[in-house]
Short mmCIF file of C-alpha atoms and ligand atoms in Angstrom, two decimals:
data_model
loop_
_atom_site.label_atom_id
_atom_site.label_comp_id
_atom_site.label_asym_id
_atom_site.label_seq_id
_atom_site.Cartn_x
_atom_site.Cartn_y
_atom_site.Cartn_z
CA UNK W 1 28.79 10.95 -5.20
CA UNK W 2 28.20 7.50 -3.54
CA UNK W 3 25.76 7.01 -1.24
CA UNK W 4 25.57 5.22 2.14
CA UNK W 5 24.37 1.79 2.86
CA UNK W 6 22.10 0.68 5.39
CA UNK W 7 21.80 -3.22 6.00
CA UNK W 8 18.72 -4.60 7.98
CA UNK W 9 19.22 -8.59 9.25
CA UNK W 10 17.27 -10.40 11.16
CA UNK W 11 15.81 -13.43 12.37
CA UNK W 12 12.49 -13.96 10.02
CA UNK W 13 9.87 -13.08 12.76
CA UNK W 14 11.91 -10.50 14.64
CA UNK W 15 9.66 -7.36 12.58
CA UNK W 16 13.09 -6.36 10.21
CA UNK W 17 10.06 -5.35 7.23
CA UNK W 18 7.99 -3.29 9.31
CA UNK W 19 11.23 -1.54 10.99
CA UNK W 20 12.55 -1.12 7.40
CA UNK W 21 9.16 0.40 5.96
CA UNK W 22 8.40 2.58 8.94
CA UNK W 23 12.25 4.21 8.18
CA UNK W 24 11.87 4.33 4.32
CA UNK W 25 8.43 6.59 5.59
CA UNK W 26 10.59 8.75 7.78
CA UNK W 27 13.89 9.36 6.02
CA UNK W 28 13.39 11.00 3.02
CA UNK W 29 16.91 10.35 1.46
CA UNK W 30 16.47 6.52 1.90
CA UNK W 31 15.08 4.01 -0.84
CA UNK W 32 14.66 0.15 -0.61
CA UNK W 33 17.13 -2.18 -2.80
CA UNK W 34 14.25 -4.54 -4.23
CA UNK W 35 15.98 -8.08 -4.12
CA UNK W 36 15.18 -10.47 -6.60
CA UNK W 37 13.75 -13.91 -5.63
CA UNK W 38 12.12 -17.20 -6.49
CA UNK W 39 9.36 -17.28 -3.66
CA UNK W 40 5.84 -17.30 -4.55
CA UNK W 41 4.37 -13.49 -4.70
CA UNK W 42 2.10 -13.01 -1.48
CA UNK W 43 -1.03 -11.66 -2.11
CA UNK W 44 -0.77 -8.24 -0.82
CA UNK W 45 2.92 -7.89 -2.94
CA UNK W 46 3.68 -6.36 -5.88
CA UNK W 47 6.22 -7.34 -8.52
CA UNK W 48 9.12 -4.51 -8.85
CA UNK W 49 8.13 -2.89 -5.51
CA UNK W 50 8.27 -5.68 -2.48
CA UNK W 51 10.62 -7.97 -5.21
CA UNK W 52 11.47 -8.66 -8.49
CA UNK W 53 9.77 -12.22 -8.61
CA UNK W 54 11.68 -14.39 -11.07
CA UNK W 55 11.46 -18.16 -12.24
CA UNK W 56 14.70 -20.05 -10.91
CA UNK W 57 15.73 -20.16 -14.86
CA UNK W 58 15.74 -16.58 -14.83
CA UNK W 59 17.85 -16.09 -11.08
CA UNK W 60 20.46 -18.71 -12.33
CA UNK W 61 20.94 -16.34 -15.24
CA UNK W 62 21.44 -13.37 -13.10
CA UNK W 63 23.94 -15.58 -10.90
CA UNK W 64 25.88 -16.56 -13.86
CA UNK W 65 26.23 -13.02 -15.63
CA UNK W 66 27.55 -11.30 -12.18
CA UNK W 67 24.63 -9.43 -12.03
CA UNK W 68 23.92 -9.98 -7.77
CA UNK W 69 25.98 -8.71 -5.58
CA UNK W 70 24.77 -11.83 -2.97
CA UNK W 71 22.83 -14.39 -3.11
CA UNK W 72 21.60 -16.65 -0.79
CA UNK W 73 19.30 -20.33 -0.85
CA UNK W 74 17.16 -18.71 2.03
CA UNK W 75 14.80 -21.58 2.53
CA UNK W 76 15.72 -24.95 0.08
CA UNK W 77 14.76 -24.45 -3.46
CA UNK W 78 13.88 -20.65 -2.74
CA UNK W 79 16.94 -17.83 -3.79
CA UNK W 80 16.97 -14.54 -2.71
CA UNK W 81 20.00 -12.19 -4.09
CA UNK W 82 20.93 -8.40 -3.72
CA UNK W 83 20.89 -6.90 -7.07
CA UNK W 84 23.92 -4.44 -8.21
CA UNK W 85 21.77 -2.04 -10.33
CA UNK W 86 19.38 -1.50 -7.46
CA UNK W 87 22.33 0.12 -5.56
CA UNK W 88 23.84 1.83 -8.80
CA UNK W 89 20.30 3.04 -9.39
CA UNK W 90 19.73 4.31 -5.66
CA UNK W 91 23.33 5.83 -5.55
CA UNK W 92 23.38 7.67 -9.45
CA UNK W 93 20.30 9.62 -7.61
CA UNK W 94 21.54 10.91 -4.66
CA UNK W 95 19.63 8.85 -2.47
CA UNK W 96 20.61 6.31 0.58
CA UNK W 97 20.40 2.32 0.10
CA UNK W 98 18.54 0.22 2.58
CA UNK W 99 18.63 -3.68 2.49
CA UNK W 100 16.39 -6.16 4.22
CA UNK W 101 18.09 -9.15 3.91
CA UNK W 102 18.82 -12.11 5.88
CA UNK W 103 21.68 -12.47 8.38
CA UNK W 104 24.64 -14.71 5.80
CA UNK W 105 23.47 -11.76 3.20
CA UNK W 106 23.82 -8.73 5.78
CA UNK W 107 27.72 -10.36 6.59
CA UNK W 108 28.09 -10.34 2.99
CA UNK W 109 26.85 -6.99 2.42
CA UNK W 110 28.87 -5.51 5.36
CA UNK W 111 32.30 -7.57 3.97
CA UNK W 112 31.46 -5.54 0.31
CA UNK W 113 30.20 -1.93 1.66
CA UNK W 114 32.91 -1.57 4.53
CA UNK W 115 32.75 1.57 6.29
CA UNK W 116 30.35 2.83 3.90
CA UNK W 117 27.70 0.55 5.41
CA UNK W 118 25.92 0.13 8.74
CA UNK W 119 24.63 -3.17 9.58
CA UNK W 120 21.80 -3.41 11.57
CA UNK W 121 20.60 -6.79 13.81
CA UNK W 122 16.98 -6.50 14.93
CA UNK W 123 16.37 -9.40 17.31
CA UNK W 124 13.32 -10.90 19.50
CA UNK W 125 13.72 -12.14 23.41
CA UNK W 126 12.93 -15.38 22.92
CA UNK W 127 12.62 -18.10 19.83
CA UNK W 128 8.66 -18.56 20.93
CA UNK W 129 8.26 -14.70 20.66
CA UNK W 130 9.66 -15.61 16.97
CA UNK W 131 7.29 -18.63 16.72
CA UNK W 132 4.09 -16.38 17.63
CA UNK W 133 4.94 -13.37 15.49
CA UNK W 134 5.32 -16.14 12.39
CA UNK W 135 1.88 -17.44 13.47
CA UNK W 136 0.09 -14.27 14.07
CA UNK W 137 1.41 -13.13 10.50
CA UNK W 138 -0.35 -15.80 9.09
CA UNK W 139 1.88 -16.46 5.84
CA UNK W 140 2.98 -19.81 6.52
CA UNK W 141 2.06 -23.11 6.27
CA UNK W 142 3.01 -25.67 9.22
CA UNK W 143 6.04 -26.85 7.14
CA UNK W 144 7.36 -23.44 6.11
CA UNK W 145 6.71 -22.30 9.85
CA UNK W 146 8.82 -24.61 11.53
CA UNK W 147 11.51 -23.91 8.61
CA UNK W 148 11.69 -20.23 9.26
CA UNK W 149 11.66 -21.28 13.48
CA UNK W 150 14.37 -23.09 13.27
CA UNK W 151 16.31 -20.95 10.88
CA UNK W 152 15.82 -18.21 13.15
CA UNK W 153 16.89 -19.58 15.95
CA UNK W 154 20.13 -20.57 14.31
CA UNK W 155 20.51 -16.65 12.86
CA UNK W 156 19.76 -15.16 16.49
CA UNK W 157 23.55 -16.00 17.46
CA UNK W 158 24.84 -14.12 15.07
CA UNK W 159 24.17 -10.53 16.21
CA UNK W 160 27.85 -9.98 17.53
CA UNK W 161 28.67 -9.78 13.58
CA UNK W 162 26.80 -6.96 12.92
CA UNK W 163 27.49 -2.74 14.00
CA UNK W 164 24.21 -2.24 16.08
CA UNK W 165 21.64 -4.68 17.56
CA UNK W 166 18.18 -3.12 18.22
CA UNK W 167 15.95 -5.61 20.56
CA UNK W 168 12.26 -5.27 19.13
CA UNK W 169 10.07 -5.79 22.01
CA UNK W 170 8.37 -2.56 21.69
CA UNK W 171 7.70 -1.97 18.01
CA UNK W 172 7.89 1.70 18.07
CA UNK W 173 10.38 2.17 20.58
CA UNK W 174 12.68 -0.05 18.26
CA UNK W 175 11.57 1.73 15.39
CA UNK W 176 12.52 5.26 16.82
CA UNK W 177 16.36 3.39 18.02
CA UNK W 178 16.58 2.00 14.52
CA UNK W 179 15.54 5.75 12.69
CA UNK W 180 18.08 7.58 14.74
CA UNK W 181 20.93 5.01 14.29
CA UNK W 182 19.98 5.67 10.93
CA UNK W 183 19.85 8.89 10.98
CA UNK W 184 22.91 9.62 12.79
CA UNK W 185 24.99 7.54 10.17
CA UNK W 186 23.76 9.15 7.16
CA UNK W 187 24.41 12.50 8.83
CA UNK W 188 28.37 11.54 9.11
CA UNK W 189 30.46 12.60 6.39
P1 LIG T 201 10.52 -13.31 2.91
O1 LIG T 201 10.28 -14.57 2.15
O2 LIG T 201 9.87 -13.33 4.27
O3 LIG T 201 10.17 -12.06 2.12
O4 LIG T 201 12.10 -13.18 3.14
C1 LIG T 201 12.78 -14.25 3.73
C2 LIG T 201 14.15 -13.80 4.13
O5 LIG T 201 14.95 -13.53 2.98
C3 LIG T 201 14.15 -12.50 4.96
O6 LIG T 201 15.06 -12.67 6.03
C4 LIG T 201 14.63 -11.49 3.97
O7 LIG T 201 15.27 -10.41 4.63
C5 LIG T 201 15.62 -12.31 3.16
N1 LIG T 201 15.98 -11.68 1.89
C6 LIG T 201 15.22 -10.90 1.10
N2 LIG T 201 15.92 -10.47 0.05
C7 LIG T 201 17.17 -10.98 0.18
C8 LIG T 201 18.37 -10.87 -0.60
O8 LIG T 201 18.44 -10.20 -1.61
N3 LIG T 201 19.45 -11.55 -0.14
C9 LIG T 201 19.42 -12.28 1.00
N4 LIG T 201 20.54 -12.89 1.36
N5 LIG T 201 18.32 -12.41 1.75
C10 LIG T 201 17.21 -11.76 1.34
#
C-alpha cells in the first residue's frame, strides 16, 4: 500500500529543519526523503542521513537517467533534487514520506503527489526575523547570507500555493500546529 506524503517549504531561515526533525521524533510512521545535493557537507552532517552529498558530475547523471523526481538550482551552481527511490523505499515499508524542500520543489511535489500529499508553508513575520535566524545559525558567509535573504523574501509570497501555512514565531507552538496537521492527515483514509 502507498503511503502518504508530507511536503515541508519554506523560506531558508523560517525553522522548516527543526519543525521537520522535531515531527520525524514524534510520529513514528514518518521517515525523511534524504535529497541529494551538491552543497558542501556542514560539519555537524552526515552523508546518507542529512543528504546524499554528490559531485555535480554525479547529480547531472541522476538528472539525465530520470532518477529525481525534482530538482532545483537552489542557490547558483548548487542542485538540490528529490530522489524517487527515497519515496519507493519509504512507501515499500509501510512508512509516511516527509520532504524538506524549498518552495518551486514543494509546488512540484504537490503537482506529482496530488491528494496524496499535504503541503506545508512554514513562514516568519518579517524578512529581518529571516535575516537574524540566518545570522544566529551561523552557517553562512556574508555572500551566501544575503543570497538566502533575498531568496527568501522572494519565496515568502508564495504561501497561498501551498494546503496549510504554519507562522513560526513560537517554535514549539508551531511545532505542535505542524505535528497535528500532520497527524490529522495521515490519520485520513
Ligand atoms: P540547505 O542548504 O540549507 O540544507 O537547504 C537549502 C534549501 O534547499 C532548503 O530550502 C531546503 O529545503 C532545500 N532543499 C533540500 N533538498 C531539496 C530537494 O531535494 N529539492 C529542492 N527543490 N529543494 C531542496
Amino acid at each position: 500500500m502507498e503511503g502518504k506524503a508530507i511536503i515541508f517549504s519554506a523560506p531558508s531561515g523560517a525553522g522548516k529543519t527543526t519543525i521537520v526533525h522535531s515531527l520525524l521524533d514524534r510520529i513514528p510512521s514518518l521517515r525523511f526523503s534524504i535529497s541529494a545535493t551538491t552543497r558542501s557537507k556542514r560539519p555537524t552532517e552526515i552523508d546518507g542521513r542529512d543528504y546524499y552529498f554528490l559531485s555535480v558530475e554525479d547529480f547531472h547523471s541522476k538528472q539525465e537517467s530520470g532518477e529525481l523526481l525534482e530538482w532545483e538550482e537552489v542557490y547558483s551552481g548548487t542542485f538540490y533534487g528529490t530522489l524517487q527511490s527515497e519515496v519507493e523505499r519509504i512507501w515499500a515499508d509501510g512508512n509516511h514520506v516527509i520532504f524538506d524542500v524549498d518552495v518551486k520543489g514543494g509546488k512540484k511535489l504537490k503537482q506529482i503527489f496530488g491528494g496524496q500529499a499535504l503541503s506545508v508553508f512554514v513562514k516568519v513575520k518579517s524578512e529581518e526575523v529571516l535575516r537574524e535566524r540566518l545570522q544566529m545559525r551561523n552557517t553562512e558567509d556574508d555572500e551566501t547570507l544575503n543570497m538566502r535573504v533575498s531568496k527568501a523574501a522572494e519565496e515568502m509570497k508564495e504561501e497561498v500555493h501551498f494546503d496549510k501555512v504554519v507562522l513560526n514565531e513560537n517554535l514549539d507552538v508551531a511545532i505542535n500546529e505542524a505535528e497535528s496537521l500532520v497527524k490529522n492527515f495521515i490519520s485520513i483514509k
